[in-house]
Tab-separated table of C-alpha atoms and ligand atoms in Angstrom:
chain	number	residue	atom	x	y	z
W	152	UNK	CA	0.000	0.000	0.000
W	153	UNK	CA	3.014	2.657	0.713
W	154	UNK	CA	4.383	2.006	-3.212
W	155	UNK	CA	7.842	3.236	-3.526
W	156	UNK	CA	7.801	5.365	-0.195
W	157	UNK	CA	9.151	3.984	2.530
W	158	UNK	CA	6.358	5.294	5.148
W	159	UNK	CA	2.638	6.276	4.886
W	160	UNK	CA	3.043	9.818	6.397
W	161	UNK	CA	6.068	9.801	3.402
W	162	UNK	CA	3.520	8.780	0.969
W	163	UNK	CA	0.927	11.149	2.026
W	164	UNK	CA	2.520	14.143	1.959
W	165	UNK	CA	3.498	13.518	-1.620
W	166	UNK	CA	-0.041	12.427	-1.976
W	167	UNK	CA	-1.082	16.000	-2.169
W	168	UNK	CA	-1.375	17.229	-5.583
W	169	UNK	CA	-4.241	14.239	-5.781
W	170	UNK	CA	-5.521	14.605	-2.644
W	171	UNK	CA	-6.880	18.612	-2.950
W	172	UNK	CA	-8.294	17.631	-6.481
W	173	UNK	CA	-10.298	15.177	-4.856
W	174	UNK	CA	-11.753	17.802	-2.341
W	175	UNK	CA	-12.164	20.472	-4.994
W	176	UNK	CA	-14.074	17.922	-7.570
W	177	UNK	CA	-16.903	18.636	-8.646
W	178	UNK	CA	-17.312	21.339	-6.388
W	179	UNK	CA	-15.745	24.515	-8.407
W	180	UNK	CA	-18.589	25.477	-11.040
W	181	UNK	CA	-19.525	28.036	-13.435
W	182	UNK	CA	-16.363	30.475	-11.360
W	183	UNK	CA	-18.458	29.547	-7.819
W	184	UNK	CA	-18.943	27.346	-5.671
W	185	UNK	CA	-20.989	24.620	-5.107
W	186	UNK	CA	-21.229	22.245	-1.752
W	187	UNK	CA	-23.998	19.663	-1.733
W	188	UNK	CA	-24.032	19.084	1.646
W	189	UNK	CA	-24.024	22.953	2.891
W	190	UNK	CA	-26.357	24.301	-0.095
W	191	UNK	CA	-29.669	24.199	1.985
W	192	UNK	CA	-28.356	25.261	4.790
W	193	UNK	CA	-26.681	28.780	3.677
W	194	UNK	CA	-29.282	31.160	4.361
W	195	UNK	CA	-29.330	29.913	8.081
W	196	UNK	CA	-25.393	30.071	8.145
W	197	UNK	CA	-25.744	33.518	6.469
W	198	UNK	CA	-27.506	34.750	9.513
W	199	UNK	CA	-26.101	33.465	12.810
W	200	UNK	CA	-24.286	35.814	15.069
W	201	UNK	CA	-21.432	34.138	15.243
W	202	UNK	CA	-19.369	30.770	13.567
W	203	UNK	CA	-18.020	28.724	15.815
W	204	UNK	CA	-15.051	26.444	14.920
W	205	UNK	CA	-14.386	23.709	17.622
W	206	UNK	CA	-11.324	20.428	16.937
W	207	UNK	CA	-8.909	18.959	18.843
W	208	UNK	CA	-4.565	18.871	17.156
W	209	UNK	CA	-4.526	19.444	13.731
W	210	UNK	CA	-8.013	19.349	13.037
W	211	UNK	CA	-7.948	22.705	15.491
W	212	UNK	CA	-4.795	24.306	13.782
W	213	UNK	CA	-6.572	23.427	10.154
W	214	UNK	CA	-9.701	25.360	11.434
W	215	UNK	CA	-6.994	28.547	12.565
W	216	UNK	CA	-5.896	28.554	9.328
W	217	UNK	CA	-9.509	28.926	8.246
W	218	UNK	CA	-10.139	31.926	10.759
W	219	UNK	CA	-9.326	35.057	8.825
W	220	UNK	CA	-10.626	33.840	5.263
W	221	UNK	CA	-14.365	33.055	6.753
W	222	UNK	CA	-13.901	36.139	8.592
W	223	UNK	CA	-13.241	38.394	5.212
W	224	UNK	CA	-15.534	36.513	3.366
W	225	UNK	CA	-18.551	35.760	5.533
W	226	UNK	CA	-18.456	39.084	8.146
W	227	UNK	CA	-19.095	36.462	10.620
W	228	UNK	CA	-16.819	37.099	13.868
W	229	UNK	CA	-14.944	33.706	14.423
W	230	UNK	CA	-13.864	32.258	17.431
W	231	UNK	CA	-12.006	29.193	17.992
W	232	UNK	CA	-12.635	26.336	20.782
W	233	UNK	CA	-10.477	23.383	21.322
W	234	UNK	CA	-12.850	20.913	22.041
W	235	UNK	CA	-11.464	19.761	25.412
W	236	UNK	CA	-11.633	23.221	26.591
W	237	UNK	CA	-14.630	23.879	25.706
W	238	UNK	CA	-16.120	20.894	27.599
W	239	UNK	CA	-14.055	21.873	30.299
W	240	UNK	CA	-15.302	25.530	30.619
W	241	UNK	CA	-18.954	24.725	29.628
W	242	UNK	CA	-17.915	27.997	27.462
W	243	UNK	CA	-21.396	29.751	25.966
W	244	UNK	CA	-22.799	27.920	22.790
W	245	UNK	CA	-26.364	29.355	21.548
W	246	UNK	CA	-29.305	28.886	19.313
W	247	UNK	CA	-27.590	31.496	16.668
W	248	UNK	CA	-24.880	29.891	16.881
W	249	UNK	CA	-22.866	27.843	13.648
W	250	UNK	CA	-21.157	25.426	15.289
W	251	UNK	CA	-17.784	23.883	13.041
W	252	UNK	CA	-16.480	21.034	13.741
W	253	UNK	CA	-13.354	19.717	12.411
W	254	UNK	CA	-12.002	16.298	12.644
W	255	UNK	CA	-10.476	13.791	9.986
W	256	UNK	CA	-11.469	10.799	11.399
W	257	UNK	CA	-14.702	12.037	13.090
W	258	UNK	CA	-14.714	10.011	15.908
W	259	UNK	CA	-12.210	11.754	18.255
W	260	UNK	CA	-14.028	11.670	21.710
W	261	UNK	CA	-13.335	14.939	22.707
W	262	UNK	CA	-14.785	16.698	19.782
W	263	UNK	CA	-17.628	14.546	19.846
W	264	UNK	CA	-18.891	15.231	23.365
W	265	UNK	CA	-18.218	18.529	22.404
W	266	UNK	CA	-21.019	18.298	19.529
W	267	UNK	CA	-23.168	16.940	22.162
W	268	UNK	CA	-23.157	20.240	24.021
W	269	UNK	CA	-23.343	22.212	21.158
W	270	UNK	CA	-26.844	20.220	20.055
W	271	UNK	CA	-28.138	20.443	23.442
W	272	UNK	CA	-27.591	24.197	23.142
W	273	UNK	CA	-29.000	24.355	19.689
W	274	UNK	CA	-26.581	25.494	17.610
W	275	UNK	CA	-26.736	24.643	13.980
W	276	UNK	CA	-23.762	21.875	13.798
W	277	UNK	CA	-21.472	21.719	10.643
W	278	UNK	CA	-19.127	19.351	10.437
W	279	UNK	CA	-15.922	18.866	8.446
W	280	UNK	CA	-14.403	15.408	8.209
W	281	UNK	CA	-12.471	13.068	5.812
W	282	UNK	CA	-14.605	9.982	7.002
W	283	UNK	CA	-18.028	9.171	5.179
W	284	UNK	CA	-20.284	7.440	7.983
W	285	UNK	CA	-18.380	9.073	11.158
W	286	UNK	CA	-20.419	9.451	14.740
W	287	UNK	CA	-19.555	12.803	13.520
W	288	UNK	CA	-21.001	13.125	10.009
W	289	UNK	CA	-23.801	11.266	11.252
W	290	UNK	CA	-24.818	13.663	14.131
W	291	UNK	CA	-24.198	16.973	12.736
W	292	UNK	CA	-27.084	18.930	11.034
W	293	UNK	CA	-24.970	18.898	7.915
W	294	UNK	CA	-21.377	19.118	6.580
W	295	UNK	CA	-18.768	18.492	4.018
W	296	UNK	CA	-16.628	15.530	3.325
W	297	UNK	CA	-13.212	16.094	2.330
W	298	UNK	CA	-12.405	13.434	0.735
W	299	UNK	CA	-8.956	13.388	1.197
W	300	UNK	CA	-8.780	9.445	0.953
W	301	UNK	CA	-7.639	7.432	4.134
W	302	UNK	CA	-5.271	8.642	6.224
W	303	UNK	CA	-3.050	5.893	7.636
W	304	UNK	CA	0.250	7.867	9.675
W	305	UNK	CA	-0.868	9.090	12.740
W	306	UNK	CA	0.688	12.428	11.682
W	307	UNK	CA	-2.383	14.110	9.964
W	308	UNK	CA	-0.681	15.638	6.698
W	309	UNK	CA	-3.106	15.459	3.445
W	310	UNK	CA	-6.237	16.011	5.832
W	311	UNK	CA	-4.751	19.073	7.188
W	312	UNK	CA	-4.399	20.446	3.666
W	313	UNK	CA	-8.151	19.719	2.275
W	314	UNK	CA	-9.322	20.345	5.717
W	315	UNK	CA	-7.969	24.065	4.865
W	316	UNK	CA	-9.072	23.683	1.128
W	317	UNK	CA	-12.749	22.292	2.585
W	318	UNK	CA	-13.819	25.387	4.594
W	319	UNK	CA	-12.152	27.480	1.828
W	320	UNK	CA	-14.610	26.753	-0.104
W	321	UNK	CA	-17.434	27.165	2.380
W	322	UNK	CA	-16.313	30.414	3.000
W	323	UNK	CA	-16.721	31.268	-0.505
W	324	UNK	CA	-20.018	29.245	-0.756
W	325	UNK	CA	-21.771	31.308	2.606
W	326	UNK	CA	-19.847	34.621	0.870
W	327	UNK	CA	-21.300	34.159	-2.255
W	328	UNK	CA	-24.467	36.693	-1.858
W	329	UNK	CA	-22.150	39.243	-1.701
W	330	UNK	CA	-21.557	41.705	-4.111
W	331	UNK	CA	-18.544	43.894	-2.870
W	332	UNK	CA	-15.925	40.711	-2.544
W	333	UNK	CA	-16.664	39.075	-6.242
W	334	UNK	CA	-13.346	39.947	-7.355
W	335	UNK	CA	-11.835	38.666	-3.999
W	336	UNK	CA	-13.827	35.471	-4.271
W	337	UNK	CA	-12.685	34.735	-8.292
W	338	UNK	CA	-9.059	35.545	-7.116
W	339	UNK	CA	-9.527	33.010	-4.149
W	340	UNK	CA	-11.192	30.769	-6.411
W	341	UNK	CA	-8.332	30.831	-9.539
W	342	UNK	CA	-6.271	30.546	-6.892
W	343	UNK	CA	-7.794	27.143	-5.470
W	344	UNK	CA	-7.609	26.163	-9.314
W	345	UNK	CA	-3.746	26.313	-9.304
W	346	UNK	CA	-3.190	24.638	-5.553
W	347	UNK	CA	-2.441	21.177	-6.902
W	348	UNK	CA	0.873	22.067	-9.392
W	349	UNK	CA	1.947	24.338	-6.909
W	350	UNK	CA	1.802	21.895	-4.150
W	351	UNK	CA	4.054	19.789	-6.826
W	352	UNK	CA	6.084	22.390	-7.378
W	353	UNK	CA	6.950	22.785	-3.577
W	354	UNK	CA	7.394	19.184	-2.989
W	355	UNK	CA	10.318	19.529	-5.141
W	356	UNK	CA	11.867	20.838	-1.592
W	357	UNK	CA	11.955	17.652	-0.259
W	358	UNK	CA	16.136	16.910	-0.519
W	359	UNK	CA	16.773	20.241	0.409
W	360	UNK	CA	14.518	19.842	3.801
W	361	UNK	CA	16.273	16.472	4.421
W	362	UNK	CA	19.561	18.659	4.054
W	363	UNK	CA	18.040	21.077	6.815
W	364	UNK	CA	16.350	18.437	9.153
W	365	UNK	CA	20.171	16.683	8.711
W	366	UNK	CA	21.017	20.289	10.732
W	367	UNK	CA	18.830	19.887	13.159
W	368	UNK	CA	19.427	16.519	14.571
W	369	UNK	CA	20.671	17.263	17.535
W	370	UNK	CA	18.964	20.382	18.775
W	371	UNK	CA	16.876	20.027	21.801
W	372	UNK	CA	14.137	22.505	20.793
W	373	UNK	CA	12.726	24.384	17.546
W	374	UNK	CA	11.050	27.710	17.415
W	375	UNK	CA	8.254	28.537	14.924
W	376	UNK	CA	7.056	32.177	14.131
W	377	UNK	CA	4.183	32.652	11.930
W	378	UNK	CA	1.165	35.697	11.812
W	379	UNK	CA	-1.605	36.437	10.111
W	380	UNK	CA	-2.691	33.926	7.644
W	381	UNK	CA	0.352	31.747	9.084
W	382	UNK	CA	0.109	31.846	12.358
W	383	UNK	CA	-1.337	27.960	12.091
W	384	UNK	CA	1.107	27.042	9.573
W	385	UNK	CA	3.551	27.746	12.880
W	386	UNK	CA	1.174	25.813	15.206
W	387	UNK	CA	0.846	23.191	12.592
W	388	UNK	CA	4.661	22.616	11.421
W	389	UNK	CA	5.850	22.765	15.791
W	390	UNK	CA	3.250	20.058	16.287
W	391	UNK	CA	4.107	17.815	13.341
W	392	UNK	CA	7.991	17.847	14.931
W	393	UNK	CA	7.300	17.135	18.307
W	394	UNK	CA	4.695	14.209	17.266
W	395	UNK	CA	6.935	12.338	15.307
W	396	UNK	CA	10.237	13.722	15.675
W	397	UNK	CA	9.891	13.549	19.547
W	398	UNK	CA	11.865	17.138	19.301
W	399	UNK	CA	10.371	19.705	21.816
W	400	UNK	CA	9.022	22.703	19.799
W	401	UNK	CA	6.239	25.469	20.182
W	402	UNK	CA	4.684	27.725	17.183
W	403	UNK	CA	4.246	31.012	18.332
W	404	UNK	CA	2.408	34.430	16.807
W	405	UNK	CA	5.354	36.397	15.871
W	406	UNK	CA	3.373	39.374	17.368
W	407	UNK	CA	3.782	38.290	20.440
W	408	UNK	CA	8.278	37.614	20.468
W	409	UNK	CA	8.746	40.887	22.679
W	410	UNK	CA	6.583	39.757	24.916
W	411	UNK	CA	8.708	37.274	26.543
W	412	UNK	CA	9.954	34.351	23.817
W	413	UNK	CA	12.711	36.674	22.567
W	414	UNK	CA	14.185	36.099	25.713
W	415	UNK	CA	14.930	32.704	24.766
W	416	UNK	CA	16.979	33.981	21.091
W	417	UNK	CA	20.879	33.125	21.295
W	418	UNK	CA	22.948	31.311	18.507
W	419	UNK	CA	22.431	27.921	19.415
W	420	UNK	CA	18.629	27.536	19.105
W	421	UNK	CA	17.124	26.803	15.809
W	422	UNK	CA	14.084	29.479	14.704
W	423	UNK	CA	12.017	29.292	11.710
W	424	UNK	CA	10.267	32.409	10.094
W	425	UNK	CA	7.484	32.164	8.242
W	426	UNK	CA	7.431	35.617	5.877
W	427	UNK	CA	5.549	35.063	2.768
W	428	UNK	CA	4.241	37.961	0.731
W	429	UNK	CA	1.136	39.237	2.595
W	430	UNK	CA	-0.280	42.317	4.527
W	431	UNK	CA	1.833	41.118	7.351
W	432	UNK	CA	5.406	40.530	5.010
W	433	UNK	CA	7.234	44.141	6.675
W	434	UNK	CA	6.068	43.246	10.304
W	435	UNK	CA	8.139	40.099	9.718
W	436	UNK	CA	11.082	41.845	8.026
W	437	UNK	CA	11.026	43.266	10.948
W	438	UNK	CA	10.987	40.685	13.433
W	439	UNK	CA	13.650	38.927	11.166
W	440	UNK	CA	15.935	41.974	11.737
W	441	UNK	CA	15.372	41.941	15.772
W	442	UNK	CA	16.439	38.151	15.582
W	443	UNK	CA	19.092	38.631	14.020
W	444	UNK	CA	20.285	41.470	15.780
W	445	UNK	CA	20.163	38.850	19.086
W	446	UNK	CA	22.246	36.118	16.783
W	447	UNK	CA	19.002	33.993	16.265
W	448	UNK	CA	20.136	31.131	14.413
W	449	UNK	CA	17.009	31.532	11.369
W	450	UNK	CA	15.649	29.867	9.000
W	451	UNK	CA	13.453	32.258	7.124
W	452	UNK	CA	10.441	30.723	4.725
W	453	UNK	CA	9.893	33.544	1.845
W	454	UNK	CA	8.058	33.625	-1.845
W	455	UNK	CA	10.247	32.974	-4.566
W	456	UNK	CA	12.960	35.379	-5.383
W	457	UNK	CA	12.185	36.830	-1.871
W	458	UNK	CA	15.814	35.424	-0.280
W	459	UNK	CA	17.521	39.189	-0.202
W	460	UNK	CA	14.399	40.989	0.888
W	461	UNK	CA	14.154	39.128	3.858
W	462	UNK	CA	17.770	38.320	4.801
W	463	UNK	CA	20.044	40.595	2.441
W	464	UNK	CA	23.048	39.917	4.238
W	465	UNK	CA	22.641	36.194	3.583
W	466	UNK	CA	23.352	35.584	7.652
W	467	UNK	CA	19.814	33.142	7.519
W	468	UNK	CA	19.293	30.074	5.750
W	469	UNK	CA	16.243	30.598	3.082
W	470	UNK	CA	13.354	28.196	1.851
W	471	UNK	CA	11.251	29.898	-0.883
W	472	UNK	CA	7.997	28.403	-1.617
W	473	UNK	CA	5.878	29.103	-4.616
W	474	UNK	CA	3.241	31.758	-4.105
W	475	UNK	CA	-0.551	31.732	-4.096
W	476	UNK	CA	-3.881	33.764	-3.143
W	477	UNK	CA	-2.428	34.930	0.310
W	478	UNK	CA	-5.162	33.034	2.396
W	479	UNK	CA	-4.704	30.223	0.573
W	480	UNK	CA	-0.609	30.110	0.762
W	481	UNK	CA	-0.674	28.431	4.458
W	482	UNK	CA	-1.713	25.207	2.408
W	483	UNK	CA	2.008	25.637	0.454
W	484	UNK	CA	3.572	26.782	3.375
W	485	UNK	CA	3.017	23.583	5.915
W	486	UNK	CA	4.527	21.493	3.394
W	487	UNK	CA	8.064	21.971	3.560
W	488	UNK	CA	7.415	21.756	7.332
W	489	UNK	CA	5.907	18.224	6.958
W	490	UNK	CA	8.751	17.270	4.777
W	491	UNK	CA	11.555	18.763	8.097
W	492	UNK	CA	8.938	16.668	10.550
W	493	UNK	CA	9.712	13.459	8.487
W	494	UNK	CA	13.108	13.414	7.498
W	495	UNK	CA	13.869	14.314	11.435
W	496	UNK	CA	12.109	11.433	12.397
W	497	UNK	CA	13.651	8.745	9.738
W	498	UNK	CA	16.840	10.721	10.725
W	499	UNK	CA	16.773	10.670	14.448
W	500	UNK	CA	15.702	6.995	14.204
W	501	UNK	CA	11.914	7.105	14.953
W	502	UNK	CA	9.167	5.401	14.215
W	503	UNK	CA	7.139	8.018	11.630
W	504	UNK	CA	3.868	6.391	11.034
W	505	UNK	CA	3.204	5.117	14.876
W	506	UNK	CA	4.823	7.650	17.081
W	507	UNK	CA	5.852	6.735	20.320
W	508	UNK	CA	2.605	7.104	22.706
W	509	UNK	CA	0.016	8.427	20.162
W	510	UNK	CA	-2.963	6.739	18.576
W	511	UNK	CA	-4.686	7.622	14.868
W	512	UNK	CA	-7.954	8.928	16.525
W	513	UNK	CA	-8.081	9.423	20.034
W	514	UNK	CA	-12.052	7.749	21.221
W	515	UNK	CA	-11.350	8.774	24.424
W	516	UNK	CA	-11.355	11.417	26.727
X	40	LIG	C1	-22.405	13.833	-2.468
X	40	LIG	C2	-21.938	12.366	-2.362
X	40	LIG	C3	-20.896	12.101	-3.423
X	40	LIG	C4	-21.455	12.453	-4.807
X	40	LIG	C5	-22.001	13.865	-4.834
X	40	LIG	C6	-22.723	14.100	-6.158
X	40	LIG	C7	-21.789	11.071	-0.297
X	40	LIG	C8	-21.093	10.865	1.018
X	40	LIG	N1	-21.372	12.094	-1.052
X	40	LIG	O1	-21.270	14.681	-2.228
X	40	LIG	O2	-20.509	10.736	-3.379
X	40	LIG	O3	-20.441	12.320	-5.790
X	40	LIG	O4	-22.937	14.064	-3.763
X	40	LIG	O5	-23.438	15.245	-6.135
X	40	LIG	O6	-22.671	10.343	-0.636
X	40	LIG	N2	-22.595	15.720	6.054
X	40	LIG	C9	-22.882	15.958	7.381
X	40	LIG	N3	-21.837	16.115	8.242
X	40	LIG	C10	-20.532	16.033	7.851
X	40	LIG	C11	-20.241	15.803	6.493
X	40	LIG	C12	-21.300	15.662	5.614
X	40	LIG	O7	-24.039	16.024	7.788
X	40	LIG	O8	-19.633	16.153	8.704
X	40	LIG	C13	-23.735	15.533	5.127
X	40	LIG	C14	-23.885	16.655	4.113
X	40	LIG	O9	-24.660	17.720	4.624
X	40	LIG	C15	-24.571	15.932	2.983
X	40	LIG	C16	-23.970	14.523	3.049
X	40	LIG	O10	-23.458	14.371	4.355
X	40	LIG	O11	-25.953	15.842	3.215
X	40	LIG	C17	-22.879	14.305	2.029
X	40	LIG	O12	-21.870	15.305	2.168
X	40	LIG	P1	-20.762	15.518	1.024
X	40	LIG	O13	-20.168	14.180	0.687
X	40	LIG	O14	-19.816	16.576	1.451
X	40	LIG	O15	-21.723	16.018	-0.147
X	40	LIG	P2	-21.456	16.176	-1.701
X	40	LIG	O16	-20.163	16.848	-1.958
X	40	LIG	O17	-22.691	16.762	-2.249
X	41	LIG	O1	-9.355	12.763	13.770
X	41	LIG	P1	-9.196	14.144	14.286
X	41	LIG	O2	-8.885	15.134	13.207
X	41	LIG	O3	-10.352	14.612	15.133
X	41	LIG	O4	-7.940	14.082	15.254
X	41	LIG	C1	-7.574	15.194	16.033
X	41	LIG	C2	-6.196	15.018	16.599
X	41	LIG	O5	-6.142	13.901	17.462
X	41	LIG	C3	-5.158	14.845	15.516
X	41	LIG	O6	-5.191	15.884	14.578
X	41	LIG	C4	-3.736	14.778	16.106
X	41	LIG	O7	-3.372	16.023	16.635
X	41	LIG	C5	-2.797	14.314	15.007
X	41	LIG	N1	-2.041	13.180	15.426
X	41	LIG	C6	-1.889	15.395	14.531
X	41	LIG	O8	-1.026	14.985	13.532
């Protein structure tokens, strides 16, 4: 079943190209959008107060990425639950409530319980999952498949990425009555179009992040600084290394580095930037230049032909990554950090596809 790769989270991140054309089949037409599963429910979506997203790991992080694209597109204010704190706070679910719920497997026991509460409190429940007949496509008032195709490694790659791709599109879908973000919404839309060849275009940085991981064997720890549209690509990429690379690291918002992790910059530990062309690109020119003014050891992810703007003294290593619609780019940008996460592993001798401790889906609490 893993071909020529030598592990199923291998084969799965290289699965990706196929994978997001299998979530966007049938579902980009005439220049919109169309979900079957969501179609009879927009008008309701269209007028809660507020959307709700609510997952547990990557599932969570896929829905962060989400965040400020169903924000633009929808008007909706957003907020963001991880399931087990949710449950744990009894936060405040209501009646106008759209309540998203992200999970590949759709039978992870915290998310479910959290669907529970969100039905007794009679929210409208949406849920977003790569398994057809899940406790959790079966209980919510409607939803989308991703249709990702199985996932077998533990470490959730090619369902983070049509996870992302999923609620992109319902976004657009709940969006679509308005007039004064068409040209937004064919931009976003072109730009889903031409996700699969560039996610095979950055694949093609998969020696050159076994080169890097080959680096970072023997660090103890790995920063990741993301913002804006990236901040989950830095929650996303930290998590992927300390699940299977059993390498302590944290994403962090790079808005928040004065604020106490810049005490924690010398030469020795390992930081990766995330500062692809968007609104936010000078805020992290900036934050580059503070690093390196404390001898941060970086490694700075840009947009092609981007390597002098954001280190022109070449004192940073540099991965560029092909650029798309800037909501959409997090979907490029995780990759190459997928790619570090396994080559680490293979190269620090773990097991990739069963990591020490973990399970697939977690069914209980
Ligand atoms: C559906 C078919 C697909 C077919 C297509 C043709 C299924 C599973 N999908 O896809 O095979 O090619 O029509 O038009 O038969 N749902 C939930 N919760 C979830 C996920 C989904 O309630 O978490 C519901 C949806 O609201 C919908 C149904 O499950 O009623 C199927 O969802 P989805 O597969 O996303 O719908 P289509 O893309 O229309
Ligand atoms: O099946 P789910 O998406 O609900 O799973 C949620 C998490 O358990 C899962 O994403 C976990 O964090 C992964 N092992 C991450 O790679």
């Amino acid at each position: 079943k893993k071909g020529s790769y030598d592990h199923f989270m291998q084969k799965e991140i290289h699965e990706q190209p196929h994978s997001l054309t299998t979530t966007m089949r049938g579902r980009l037409k005439d220049g919109g959008v169309l979900l079957g599963g969501l179609k009879e429910h927009l008008k309701t979506i269209r007028r809660c107060r507020r959307v709700v997203f609510i997952g547990c790991g990557t599932s969570y992080n896929a829905a962060l990425a989400a965040r400020p694209f169903v924000e633009e597109l929808t008007g909706i204010p957003v907020t963001m639950e991880v399931a087990s704190d949710l449950l744990d706070r009894q936060g405040p679910i209501y009646r106008e409530d759209t309540a998203v719920f992200v999970s590949q497997s759709g039978e992870t026991a915290d998310t479910l319980l959290a669907l529970d509460y969100a039905l007794e409190n009679g929210a409208l429940c949406v849920g977003i999952t790569n398994t057809v007949g899940s406790t959790l496509s079966r209980k919510t008032h409607c939803g989308v498949h991703i249709n990702a195709g199985c996932e077998i490694g533990v470490a959730s790659t090619k369902a983070y990425t049509s996870q992302i791709v999923a609620m992109a599109m319902m976004a657009l879908a709940i969006g679509s009555d308005q007039i004064s973000t068409q040209a937004r919404r064919n931009a976003i839309i072109s730009g889903l179009t031409s996700l699969p060849s560039c996610v095979s275009g950055v694949l093609k940085l998969d020696a050159e992040m076994k080169e890097l991981a080959s680096s970072l064997i023997d660090s103890e720890s790995l920063l990741v600084f993301g913002r804006g549209y990236n901040y989950a690509t830095a929650l996303e990429g930290a998590l992927k290394v300390k699940e299977v690379a059993l390498m302590h690291s944290e994403g962090m918002l790079a808005g928040e580095m004065k604020h106490g992790p810049l005490a924690l910059v010398d030469e020795n530990l390992p930081i990766i930037v995330i500062a692809t062309r968007d609104a936010c690109f000078s805020k992290q020119q900036s934050v580059i230049q503070q690093l390196l003014s404390r001898k941060g050891r970086l490694v700075v992810m840009c947009s092609k032909g981007d390597a002098s703007a954001v280190c022109p003294n070449g004192s940073c290593r540099v991965i560029e990554v092909p650029g798309v619609a800037d909501c959409l780019q997090p979907v490029i940008n995780i990759i190459p950090l997928q790619l570090l996460a396994y080559h680490l592993t293979v190269l620090r001798g773990f097991d990739v596809d069963q990591p020490r401790n973990l399970a697939k889906s977690v069914t209980t609490q």
